[in-house]
Coordinates of C-alpha atoms and ligand atoms in Angstrom, one line a residue:
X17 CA 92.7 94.9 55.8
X18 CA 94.3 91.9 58.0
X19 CA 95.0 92.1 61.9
X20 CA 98.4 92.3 60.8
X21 CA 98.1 94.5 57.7
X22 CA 96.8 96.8 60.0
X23 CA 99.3 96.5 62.8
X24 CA 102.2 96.9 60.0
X25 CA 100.4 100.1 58.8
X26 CA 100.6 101.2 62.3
X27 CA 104.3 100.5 62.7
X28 CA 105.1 102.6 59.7
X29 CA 103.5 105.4 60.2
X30 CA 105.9 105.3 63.3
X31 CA 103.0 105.8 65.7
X32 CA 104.1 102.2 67.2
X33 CA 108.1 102.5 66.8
X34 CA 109.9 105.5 67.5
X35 CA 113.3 105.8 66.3
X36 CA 114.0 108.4 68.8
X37 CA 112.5 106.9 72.0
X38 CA 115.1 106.1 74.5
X39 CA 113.3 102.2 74.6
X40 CA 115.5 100.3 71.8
X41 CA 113.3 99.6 68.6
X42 CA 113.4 95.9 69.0
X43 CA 111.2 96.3 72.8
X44 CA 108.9 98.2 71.0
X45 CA 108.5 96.3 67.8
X46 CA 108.1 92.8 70.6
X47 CA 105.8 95.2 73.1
X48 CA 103.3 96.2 70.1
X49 CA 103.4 92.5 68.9
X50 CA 102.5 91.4 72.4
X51 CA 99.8 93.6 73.0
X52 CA 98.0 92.7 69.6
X53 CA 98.3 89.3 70.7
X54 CA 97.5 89.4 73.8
X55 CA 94.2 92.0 73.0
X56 CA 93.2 89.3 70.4
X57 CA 94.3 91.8 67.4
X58 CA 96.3 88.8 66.0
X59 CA 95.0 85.0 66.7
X60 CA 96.8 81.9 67.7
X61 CA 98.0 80.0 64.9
X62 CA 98.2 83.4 62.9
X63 CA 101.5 83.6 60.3
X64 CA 103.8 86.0 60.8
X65 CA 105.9 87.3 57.6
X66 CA 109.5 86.0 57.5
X67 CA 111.5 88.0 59.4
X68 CA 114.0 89.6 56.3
X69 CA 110.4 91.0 54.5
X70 CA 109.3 92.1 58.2
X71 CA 112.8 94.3 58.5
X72 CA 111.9 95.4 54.6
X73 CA 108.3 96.2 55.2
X74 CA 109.8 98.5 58.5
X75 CA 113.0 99.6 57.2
X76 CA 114.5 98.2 60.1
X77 CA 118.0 95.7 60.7
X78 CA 116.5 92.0 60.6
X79 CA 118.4 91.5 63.9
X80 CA 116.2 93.9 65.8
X81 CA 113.0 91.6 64.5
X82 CA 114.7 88.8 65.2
X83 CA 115.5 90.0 68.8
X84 CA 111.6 91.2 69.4
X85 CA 110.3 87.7 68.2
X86 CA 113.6 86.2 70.4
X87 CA 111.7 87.9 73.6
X88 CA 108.2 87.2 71.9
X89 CA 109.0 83.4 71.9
X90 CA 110.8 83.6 75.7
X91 CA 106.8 85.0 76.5
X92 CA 105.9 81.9 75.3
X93 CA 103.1 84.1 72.8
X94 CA 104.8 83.3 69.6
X95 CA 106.4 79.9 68.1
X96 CA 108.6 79.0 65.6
X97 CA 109.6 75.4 63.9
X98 CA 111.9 75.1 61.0
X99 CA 110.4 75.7 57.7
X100 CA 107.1 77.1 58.8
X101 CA 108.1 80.6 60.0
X102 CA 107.2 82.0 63.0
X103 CA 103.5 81.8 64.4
X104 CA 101.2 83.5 67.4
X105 CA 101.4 80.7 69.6
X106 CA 98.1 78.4 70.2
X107 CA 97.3 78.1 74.1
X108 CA 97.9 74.5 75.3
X109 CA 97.2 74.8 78.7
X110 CA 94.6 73.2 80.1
X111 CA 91.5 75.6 80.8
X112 CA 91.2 74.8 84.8
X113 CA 89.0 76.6 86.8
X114 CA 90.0 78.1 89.4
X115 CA 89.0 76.4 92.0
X116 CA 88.9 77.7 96.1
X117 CA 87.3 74.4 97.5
X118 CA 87.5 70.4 97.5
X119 CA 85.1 68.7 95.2
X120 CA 83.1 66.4 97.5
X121 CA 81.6 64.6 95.3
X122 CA 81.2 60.8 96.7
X123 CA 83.9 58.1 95.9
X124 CA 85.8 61.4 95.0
X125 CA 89.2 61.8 96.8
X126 CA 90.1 65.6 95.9
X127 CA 93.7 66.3 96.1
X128 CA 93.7 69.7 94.2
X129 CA 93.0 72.0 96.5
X130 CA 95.9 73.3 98.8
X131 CA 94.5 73.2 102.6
X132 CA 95.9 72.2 106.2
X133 CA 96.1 68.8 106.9
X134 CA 94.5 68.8 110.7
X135 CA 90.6 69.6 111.4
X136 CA 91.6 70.6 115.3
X137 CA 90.9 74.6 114.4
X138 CA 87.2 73.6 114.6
X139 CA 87.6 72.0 118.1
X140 CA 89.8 74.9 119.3
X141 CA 86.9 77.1 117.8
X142 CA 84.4 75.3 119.9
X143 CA 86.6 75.7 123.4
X144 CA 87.3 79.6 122.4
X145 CA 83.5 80.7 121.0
X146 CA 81.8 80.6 124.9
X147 CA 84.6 82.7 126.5
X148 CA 84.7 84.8 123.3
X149 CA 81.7 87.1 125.2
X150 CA 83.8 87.7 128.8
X151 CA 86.6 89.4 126.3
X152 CA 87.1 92.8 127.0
X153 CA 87.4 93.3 123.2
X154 CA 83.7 92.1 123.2
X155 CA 81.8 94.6 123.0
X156 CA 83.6 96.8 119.9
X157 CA 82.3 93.7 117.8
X158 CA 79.3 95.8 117.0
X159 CA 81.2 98.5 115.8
X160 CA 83.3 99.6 112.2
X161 CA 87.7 99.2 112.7
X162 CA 90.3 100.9 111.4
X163 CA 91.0 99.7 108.3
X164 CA 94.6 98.5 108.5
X165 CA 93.4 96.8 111.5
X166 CA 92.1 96.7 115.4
X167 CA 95.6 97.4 117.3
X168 CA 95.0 94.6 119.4
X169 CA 94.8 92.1 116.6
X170 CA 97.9 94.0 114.9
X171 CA 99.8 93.9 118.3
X172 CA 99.1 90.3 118.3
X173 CA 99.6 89.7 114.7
X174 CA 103.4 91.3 115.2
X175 CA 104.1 89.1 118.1
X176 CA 103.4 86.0 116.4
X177 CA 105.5 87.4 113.2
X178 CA 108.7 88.4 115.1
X179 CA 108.4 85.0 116.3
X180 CA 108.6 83.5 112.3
X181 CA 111.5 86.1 111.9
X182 CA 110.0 88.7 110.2
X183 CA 110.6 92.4 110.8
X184 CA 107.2 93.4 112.0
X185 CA 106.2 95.9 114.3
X186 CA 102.3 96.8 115.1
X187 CA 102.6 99.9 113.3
X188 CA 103.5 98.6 109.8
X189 CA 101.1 95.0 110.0
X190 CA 97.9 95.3 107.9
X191 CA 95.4 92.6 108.8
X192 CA 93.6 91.0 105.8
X193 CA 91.1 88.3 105.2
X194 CA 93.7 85.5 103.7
X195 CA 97.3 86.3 101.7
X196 CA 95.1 86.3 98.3
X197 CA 93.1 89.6 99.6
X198 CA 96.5 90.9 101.1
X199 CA 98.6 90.8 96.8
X200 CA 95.2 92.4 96.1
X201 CA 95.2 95.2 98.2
X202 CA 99.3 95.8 97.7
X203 CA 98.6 95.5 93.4
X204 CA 96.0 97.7 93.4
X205 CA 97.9 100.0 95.7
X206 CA 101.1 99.8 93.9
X207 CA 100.2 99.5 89.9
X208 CA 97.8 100.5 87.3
X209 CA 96.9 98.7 84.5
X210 CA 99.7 97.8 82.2
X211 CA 102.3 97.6 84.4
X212 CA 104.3 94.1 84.0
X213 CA 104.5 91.8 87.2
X214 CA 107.2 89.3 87.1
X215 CA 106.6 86.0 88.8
X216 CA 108.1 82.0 88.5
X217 CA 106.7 81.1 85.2
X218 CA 105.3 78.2 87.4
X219 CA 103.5 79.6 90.1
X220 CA 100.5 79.6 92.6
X221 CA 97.3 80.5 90.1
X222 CA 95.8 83.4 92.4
X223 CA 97.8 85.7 91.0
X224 CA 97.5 85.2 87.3
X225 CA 94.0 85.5 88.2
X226 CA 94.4 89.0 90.1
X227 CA 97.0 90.3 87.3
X228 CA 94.1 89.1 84.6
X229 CA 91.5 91.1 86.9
X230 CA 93.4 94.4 87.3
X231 CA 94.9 93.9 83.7
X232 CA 98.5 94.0 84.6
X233 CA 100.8 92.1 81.9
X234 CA 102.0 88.6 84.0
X235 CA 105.8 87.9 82.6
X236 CA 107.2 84.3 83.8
X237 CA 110.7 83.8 84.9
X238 CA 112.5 80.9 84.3
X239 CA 114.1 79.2 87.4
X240 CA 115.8 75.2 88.3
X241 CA 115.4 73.1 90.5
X242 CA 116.3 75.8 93.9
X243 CA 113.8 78.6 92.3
X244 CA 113.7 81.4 90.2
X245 CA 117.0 81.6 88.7
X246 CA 119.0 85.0 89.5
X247 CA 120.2 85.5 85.6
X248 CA 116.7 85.2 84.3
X249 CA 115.2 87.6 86.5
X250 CA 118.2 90.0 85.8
X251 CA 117.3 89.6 82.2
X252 CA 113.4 89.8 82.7
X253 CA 113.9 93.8 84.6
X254 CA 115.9 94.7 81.8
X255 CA 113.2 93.6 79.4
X256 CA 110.1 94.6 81.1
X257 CA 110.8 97.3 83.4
X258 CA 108.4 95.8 85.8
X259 CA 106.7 97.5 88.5
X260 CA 106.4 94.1 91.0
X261 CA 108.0 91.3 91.8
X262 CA 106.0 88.4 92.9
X263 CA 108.1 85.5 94.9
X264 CA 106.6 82.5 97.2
X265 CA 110.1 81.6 98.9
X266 CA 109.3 79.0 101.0
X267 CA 107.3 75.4 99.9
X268 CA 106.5 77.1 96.7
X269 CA 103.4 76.3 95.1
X270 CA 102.9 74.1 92.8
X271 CA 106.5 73.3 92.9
X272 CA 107.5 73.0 96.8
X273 CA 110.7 74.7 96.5
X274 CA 112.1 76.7 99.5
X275 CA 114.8 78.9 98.5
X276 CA 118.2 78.6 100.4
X277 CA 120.4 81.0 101.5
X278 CA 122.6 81.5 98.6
X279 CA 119.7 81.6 95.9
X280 CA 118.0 84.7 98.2
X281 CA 121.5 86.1 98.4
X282 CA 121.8 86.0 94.4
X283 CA 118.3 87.4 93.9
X284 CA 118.3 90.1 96.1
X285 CA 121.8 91.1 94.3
X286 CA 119.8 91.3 91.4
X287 CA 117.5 92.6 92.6
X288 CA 119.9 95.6 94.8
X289 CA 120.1 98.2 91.7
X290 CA 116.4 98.5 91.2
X291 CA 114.4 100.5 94.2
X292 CA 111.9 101.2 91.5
X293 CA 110.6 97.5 91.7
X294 CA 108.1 96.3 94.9
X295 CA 108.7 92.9 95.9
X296 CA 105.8 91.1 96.7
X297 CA 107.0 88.0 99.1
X298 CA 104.7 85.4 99.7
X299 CA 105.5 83.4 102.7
X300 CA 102.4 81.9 103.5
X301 CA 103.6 78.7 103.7
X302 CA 106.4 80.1 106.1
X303 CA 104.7 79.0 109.7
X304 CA 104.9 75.4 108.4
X305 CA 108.7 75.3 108.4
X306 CA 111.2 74.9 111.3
X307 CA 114.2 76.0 110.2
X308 CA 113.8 79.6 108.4
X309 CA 116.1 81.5 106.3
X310 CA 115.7 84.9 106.7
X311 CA 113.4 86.9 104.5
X312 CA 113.6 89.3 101.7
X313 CA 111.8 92.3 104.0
X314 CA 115.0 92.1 106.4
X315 CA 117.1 93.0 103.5
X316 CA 114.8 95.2 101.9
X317 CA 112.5 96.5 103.9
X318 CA 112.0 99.5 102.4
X319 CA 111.0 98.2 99.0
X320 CA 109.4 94.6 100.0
X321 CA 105.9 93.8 100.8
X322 CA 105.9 90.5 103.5
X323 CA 102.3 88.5 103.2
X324 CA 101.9 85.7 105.0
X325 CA 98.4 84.5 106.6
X326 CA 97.1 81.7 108.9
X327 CA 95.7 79.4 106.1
X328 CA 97.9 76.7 105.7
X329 CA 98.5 76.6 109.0
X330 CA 95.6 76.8 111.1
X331 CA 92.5 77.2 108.9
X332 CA 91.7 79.1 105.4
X333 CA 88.2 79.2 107.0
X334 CA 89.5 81.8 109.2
X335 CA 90.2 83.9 106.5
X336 CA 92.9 86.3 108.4
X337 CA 96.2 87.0 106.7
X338 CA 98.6 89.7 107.4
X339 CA 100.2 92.3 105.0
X340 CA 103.9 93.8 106.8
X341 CA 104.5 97.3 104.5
X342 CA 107.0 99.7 104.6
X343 CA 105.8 102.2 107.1
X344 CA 105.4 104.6 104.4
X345 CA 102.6 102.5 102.6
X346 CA 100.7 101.4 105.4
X347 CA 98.2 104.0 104.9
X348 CA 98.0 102.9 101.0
X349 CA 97.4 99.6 101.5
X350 CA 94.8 100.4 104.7
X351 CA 93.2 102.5 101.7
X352 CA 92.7 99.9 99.0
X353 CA 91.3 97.4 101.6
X354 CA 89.5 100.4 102.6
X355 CA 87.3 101.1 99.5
X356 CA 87.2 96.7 99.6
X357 CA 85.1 96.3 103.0
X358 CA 86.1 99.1 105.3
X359 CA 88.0 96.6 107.4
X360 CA 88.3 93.2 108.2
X361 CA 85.5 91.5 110.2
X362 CA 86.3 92.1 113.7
X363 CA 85.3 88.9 115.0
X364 CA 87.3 86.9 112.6
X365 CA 90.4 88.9 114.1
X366 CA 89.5 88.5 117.5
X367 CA 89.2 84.9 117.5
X368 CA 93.1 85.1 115.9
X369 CA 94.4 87.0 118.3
X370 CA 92.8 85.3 121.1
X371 CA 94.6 81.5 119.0
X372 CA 97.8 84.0 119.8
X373 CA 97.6 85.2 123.0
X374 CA 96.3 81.9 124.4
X375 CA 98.9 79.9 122.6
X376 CA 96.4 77.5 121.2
X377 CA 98.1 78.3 117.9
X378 CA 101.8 77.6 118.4
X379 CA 100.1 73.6 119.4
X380 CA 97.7 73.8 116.3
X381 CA 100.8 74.5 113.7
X382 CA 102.6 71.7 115.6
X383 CA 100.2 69.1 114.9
X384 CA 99.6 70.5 111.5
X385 CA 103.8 69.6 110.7
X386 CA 103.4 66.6 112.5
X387 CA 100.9 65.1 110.6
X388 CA 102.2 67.0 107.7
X389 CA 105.0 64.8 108.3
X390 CA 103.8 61.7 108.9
X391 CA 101.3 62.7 105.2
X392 CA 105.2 63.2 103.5
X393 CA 106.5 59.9 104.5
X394 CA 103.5 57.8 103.0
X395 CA 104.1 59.8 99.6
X396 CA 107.6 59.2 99.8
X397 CA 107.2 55.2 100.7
X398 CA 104.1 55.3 98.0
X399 CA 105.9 57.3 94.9
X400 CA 109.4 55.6 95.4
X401 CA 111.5 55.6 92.1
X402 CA 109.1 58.3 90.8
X403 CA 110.8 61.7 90.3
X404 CA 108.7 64.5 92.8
X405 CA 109.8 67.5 94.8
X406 CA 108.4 67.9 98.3
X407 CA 109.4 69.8 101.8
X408 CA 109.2 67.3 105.2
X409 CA 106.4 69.7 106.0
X410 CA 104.8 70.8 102.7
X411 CA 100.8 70.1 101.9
X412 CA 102.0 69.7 98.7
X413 CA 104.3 67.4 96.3
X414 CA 105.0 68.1 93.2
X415 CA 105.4 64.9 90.9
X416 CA 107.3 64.8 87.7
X417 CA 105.5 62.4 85.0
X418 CA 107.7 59.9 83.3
X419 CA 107.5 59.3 79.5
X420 CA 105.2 58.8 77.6
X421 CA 102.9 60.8 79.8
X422 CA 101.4 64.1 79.6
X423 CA 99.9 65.7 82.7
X424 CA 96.6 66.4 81.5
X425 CA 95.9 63.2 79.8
X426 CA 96.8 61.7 83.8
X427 CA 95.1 64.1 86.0
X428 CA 92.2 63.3 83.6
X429 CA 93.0 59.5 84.1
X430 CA 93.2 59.7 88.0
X431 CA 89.5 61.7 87.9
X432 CA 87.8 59.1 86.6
X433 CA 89.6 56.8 88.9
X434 CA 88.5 59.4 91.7
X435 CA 91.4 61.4 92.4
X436 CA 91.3 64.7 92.2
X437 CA 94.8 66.3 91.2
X438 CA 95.7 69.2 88.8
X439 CA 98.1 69.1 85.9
X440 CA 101.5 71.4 85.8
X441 CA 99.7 73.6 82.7
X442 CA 97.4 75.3 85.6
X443 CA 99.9 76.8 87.1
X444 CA 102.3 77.5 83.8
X445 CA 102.7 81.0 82.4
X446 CA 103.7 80.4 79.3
X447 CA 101.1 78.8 77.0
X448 CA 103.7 77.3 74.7
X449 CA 104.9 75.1 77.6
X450 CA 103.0 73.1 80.1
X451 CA 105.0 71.3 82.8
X452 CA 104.8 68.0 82.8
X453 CA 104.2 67.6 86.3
X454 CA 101.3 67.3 88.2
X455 CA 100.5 68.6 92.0
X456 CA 99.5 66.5 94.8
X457 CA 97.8 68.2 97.9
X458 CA 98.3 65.2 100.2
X459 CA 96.6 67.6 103.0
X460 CA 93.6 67.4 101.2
X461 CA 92.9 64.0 102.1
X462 CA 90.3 63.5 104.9
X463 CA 92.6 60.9 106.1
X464 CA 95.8 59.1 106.3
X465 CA 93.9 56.1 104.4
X466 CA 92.4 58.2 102.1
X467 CA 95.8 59.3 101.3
X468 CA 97.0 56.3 100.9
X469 CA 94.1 54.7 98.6
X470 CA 95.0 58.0 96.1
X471 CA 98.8 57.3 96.3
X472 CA 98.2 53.8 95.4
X473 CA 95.8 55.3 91.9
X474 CA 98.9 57.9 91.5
X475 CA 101.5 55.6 91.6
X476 CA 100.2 53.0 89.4
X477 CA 99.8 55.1 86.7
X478 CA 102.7 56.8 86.9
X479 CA 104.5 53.8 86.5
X480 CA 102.5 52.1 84.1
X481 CA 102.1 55.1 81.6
X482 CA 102.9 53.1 78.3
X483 CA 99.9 51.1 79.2
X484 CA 97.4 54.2 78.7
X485 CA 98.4 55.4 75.4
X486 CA 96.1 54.1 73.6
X487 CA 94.1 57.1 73.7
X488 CA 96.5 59.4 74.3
X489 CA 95.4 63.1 73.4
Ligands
PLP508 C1 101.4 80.9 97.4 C2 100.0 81.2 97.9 N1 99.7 82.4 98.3 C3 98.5 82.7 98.7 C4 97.5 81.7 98.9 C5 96.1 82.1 99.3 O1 96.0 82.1 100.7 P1 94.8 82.6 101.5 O2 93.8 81.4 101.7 O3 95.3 83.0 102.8 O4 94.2 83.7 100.8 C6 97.8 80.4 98.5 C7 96.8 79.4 98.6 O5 96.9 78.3 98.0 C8 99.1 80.1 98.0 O6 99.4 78.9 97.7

């Protein structure tokens, strides 16, 4: 029998669809249909029947399959085109690896990999290591932590958080090794496998990666140009009944987008009927900005988890980030990370807290935004009349590709004119749809010139796209 002769044997017996499940029939005819897709059951390219012998073959209204394959399609895991029926989509994003670290491979200018613009962390590391040993804190190096944390580096972590605006006190701050390891600890805290997480359907690749890893089902939601867009989401919870919510308000990545006022206000309406659903807001990016809005945790606290970490600011080498929980899931979180590594590396969070306390870190994230700054204005001057979204202080751009290009036929094109940049489809969640946009990491450049020698590749290009086509794929 067929993958899908076997599926619609299922279905009929009713041990897929229940008439007398309080879930409406067309849900569970699109949730069966996504799980046999997603598990393999049915392959891309595969034929589904028209939908009129699909309703016959049930005995169910063609307007409840027509509204399972309507949310089918939205998942981008099945396609239709006029006169060839509907089809299990084929994946056309590019297979990217998931990369943590700059190529450096010579004549090779990476600009794919999301890092701080400034190398000073290493000099301030060099002034703080000798006086590291006079610290009173010294001498508990040797020993195990707490897992949510030493207090002093949670005391100093809440310092420096209140002083971003978020609502943290010592007693709710979980200290992790980055933001990544801090949406692990809260997912596996807070889910199990199956539970949907909703996130931008263009969004930061780490976690697609972690929802892969703990096989939670990764739903995108559409948004415009000033983020996620408050109807979609309102429409994706009615859906999915998802468990987490996973937003990066500020200089989004890939797409740079910091959220204003209004579109957090519209959200968290949205999001104001629904205490059953964890927010996961990832601020990381947050130190880099200037003027704040205020974050989600102020206006949920009880049902928000704030991450944020000192990667992008100082140095991902550093590998600290901090998790702020409702007081009431502390001790969950401290649990996961728990069974992880017991706790964080002690020295790793004493040479943060000392960047703290000494204030060597409020002058390290200034020259990060100034040179951040100064990165900005060369891809602005460089990518004139090209269409790209960036923040004044972002370490990222992201560039929309004029016609006739498609982004992986140029980020292949700019490789083997050594630059190193990756195309929209790495960070897309639906694999109908890849963005046509690419992502510059302009803080990946070792220098200012560097920059500038990968701007010049970039922009030429861009603006000469009908000239590469001869090959086009
Ligand atoms: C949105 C977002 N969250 C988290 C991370 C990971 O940060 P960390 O290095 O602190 O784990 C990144 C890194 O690119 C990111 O862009």
């Amino acid at each position: 029998m067929s993958p899908f002769k076997e599926l619609l044997a299922a279905l009929k017996t009713d041990t897929l669809l229940q008439r007398d499940s309080a879930e409406t029939l067309y849900a569970q005819l699109a949730s069966s249909l996504a799980e046999a897709i997603r598990s393999g059951a049915l392959s891309p390219g595969e034929r589904l029947p028209p939908h009129r012998e699909l309703a016959g073959e049930l005995g169910i209204n063609i307007t409840t399959v027509t509204r399972a394959m309507a949310v089918l399609q939205e998942q981008g895991l099945v396609e239709s085109r006029p006169g060839r029926g509907t089809q299990v989509a084929v994946p056309r994003q590019v297979q990217v690896q998931f990369q943590s670290a700059p190529s450096d491979a010579p004549g090779m200018i990476d600009l794919s990999v999301n890092r701080p613009a400034t190398d000073d962390y290493t000099q301030a590391l060099a002034t703080l290591l000798p006086r590291l040993a006079s610290d009173p804190r010294f001498a508990g190096m040797k020993e195990y932590h707490p897992s949510e944390g030493m207090s002093w580096a949670r005391e100093a972590a809440a310092t420096w958080l209140r002083a971003l605006d978020v609502p943290a006190q010592p007693s709710n701050v979980v200290i992790t090794e980055g933001a990544q390891h801090g949406i692990a600890c809260i997912l596996r805290a807070m889910t199990v496998a199956g539970d949907t997480v909703l996130a931008d359907s263009i969004t930061y690749q780490g976690i697609n990666a972690l929802c892969r890893s703990l096989g939670l089902n990764l739903v995108g939601v559409e948004g415009d140009e000033r983020g996620m867009n408050p109807r979609a989401l309102g429409e994706a919870i009615a859906t999915y009944a998802p468990r987490v919510l996973f937003l990066v308000p500020s200089i989004h990545n890939p797409t740079a987008i910091t959220l204003d006022a209004q579109r957090r206000a519209e959200l968290l309406e949205v999001l104001a009927p629904h205490d059953e659903l964890w927010l996961i807001e990832d601020d990381v990016y947050r130190p880099l900005l200037e003027r704040r809005d205020e974050t989600f945790m102020l206006r949920r606290p009880a049902r928000t988890f704030y991450v944020t970490a000192l990667s992008k600011c100082i140095a991902p080498g550093l590998r600290i980030g901090f998790v702020v929980a409702p007081p009431e899931q502390v001790q969950n979180i401290a649990t996961t990370l728990r069974i992880d590594c017991w706790s964080i590396s002690p020295l790793n969070a004493l040479i943060a807290t000392r960047l703290i306390e000494d204030r060597v870190s409020e002058a390290l994230i200034a020259h990060q935004r100034e040179e951040l700054r100064e990165r900005q204005a060369l891809l602005a001057e460089h990518l004139k009349g090209l269409h790209f979204q960036a923040s004044d202080v972002g370490t990222h751009a992201w560039l929309q590709l004029p016609e006739p290009w498609s982004a992986s036929r140029f980020a292949r094109l700019c490789r083997e004119h050594g630059v190193g940049l990756l195309p929209g489809g790495a960070f897309s969640l639906r694999h109908d749809q890849s963005p046509n946009a690419v992502r510059i990491n302009l803080s990946a450049a070792k220098s200012r010139e560097q920059l500038v020698q990968a701007l010049d590749v970039i922009a030429r290009f861009a603006q000469q796209g009908h000239l590469h086509m001869f090959d086009r794929v």
